[in-house]
Amino acid sequence: MKLPDAINERIKEGYKGKKVLRKDAVKFIPMVMTGSHEEMKAIFKNSEKANAWLKANYKFVCKEFGKENIVRFTLHLDEKTPHIHAVVVPLTDDGRLSAKERFGNRNDLSDRQTRYADAMEQFGLKRGIVDSKAKHTSEGWYIGK
């Protein structure tokens, strides 16, 4: 199923709100899960370890957002560093579409990164610098390069 169709299908089956969705509603959130190039190469030298990493990531996303809200979960090995792309529909447990509630604010996102690091510690991955002032480039900029 094409991604837009999968997103709309998940919303159709899970949305319990009484209001029509806003045109500018956040219908999905894309995520990338990975580690440094060196760490990921080390994990992927061993197929059992790589498979365990993949399963641990899926378990993490299921726990954080609900298995039913995952519309894509794809391992990418076609680039320099192995990584996972996940797409999640932000439906709440009571059937509302709310990215704000599902994903939270800056502190909630930082806490999620810490939980992710804790879940990936068994693979030798560590959390990035908390409250880093690093400037992140947009996906569009990256793709353009």
Coordinates of C-alpha atoms in Angstrom, one line a residue:
M1 CA 0.0 0.0 0.0
K2 CA 1.3 3.4 -0.8
L3 CA 2.3 5.5 2.2
P4 CA -0.4 8.2 1.9
D5 CA -3.0 5.4 1.6
A6 CA -1.6 3.5 4.6
I7 CA -1.7 6.7 6.7
N8 CA -5.3 7.5 5.7
E9 CA -6.4 3.9 6.3
R10 CA -4.9 3.9 9.8
I11 CA -6.7 7.2 10.6
K12 CA -10.0 5.9 9.1
E13 CA -9.9 2.8 11.3
G14 CA -8.5 4.4 14.5
Y15 CA -9.9 7.9 14.6
K16 CA -12.8 8.2 17.1
G17 CA -13.1 12.0 17.2
K18 CA -16.4 13.6 16.3
K19 CA -14.9 16.6 14.4
V20 CA -13.7 16.6 10.8
L21 CA -9.9 16.6 10.8
R22 CA -8.3 20.0 10.1
K23 CA -6.6 20.4 6.8
D24 CA -3.3 21.1 8.5
A25 CA -3.6 18.2 11.0
V26 CA -0.3 16.3 11.6
K27 CA -1.2 12.9 10.2
F28 CA 2.1 11.2 10.5
I29 CA 5.6 11.6 12.0
P30 CA 8.7 10.2 10.3
M31 CA 11.6 9.0 12.3
V32 CA 15.1 7.7 11.7
M33 CA 16.8 5.3 14.1
T34 CA 20.5 4.7 13.8
G35 CA 23.9 5.2 15.5
S36 CA 27.2 6.5 14.4
H37 CA 28.6 4.9 11.2
E38 CA 31.3 3.0 13.2
E39 CA 28.8 1.6 15.7
M40 CA 26.3 0.6 13.0
K41 CA 29.0 -1.1 11.0
A42 CA 30.1 -3.1 14.1
I43 CA 26.5 -4.2 14.7
F44 CA 25.9 -5.2 11.1
K45 CA 29.1 -7.3 11.0
N46 CA 27.1 -10.0 12.8
S47 CA 23.7 -10.9 11.3
E48 CA 22.3 -12.1 14.6
K49 CA 23.3 -8.9 16.3
A50 CA 21.9 -6.9 13.4
N51 CA 18.6 -8.8 13.6
A52 CA 18.4 -8.3 17.3
W53 CA 19.0 -4.5 16.8
L54 CA 16.2 -4.4 14.3
K55 CA 13.8 -6.3 16.6
A56 CA 14.8 -4.0 19.6
N57 CA 14.0 -0.9 17.5
Y58 CA 10.6 -2.3 16.5
K59 CA 9.8 -3.2 20.1
F60 CA 10.8 0.3 21.1
V61 CA 8.5 2.0 18.5
C62 CA 5.6 -0.3 19.4
K63 CA 6.0 0.5 23.1
E64 CA 6.3 4.3 22.5
F65 CA 3.5 4.7 19.9
G66 CA 1.5 1.5 19.7
K67 CA 2.0 -1.2 17.2
E68 CA -1.3 -0.3 15.4
N69 CA 0.0 3.2 14.7
I70 CA 3.1 2.1 12.8
V71 CA 2.4 2.4 9.1
R72 CA 6.1 1.9 7.9
F73 CA 9.1 0.3 9.5
T74 CA 11.9 -0.2 7.0
L75 CA 15.6 -1.1 7.3
H76 CA 17.8 0.8 4.8
L77 CA 21.1 -0.8 3.9
D78 CA 21.4 1.1 0.6
E79 CA 23.4 4.0 2.1
K80 CA 26.7 4.3 3.9
T81 CA 25.2 3.8 7.4
P82 CA 22.5 1.2 8.2
H83 CA 19.3 2.9 9.6
I84 CA 15.6 2.4 10.0
H85 CA 12.9 4.7 8.7
A86 CA 9.6 4.5 10.7
V87 CA 6.4 6.4 10.1
V88 CA 3.9 6.6 12.9
V89 CA 0.3 8.0 12.9
P90 CA -0.2 10.0 16.1
L91 CA -3.5 8.5 17.3
T92 CA -4.0 8.6 21.0
D93 CA -5.3 5.6 23.0
D94 CA -8.8 7.1 23.0
G95 CA -8.8 7.6 19.2
R96 CA -7.9 11.3 18.8
L97 CA -5.3 12.5 16.3
S98 CA -2.8 14.5 18.4
A99 CA 0.8 14.8 17.5
K100 CA 1.2 17.2 20.4
E101 CA -0.1 14.6 22.9
R102 CA 1.6 11.6 21.3
F103 CA 5.0 13.2 20.8
G104 CA 5.0 15.9 23.4
N105 CA 7.2 18.9 23.9
R106 CA 11.0 19.4 23.8
N107 CA 11.5 17.8 27.2
D108 CA 9.3 14.8 26.2
L109 CA 11.4 14.3 23.0
S110 CA 14.6 14.5 25.0
D111 CA 13.2 11.9 27.5
R112 CA 12.3 9.7 24.5
Q113 CA 15.9 9.9 23.2
T114 CA 17.1 8.9 26.6
R115 CA 14.7 5.9 26.7
Y116 CA 15.9 5.0 23.2
A117 CA 19.5 5.1 24.3
D118 CA 18.7 2.9 27.2
A119 CA 17.0 0.4 24.9
M120 CA 19.9 0.4 22.5
E121 CA 22.7 0.2 25.2
Q122 CA 22.9 -3.5 24.8
F123 CA 24.3 -2.9 21.3
G124 CA 27.0 -0.5 22.5
L125 CA 25.0 2.6 21.4
K126 CA 25.1 5.7 23.7
R127 CA 22.9 8.7 23.9
G128 CA 23.9 12.0 22.3
I129 CA 24.7 15.1 24.4
V130 CA 21.6 16.1 26.4
D131 CA 20.6 19.8 25.8
S132 CA 23.0 20.1 22.9
K133 CA 22.9 23.4 21.1
A134 CA 23.8 21.6 17.8
K135 CA 22.0 22.9 14.7
H136 CA 20.3 20.1 12.8
T137 CA 19.8 20.3 9.0
S138 CA 16.5 19.6 7.5
E139 CA 15.8 16.5 5.5
G140 CA 15.1 18.6 2.4
W141 CA 18.6 20.2 2.7
Y142 CA 20.2 16.8 3.1
I143 CA 18.4 15.3 0.1
G144 CA 19.3 18.3 -2.0
K145 CA 23.0 17.7 -1.2

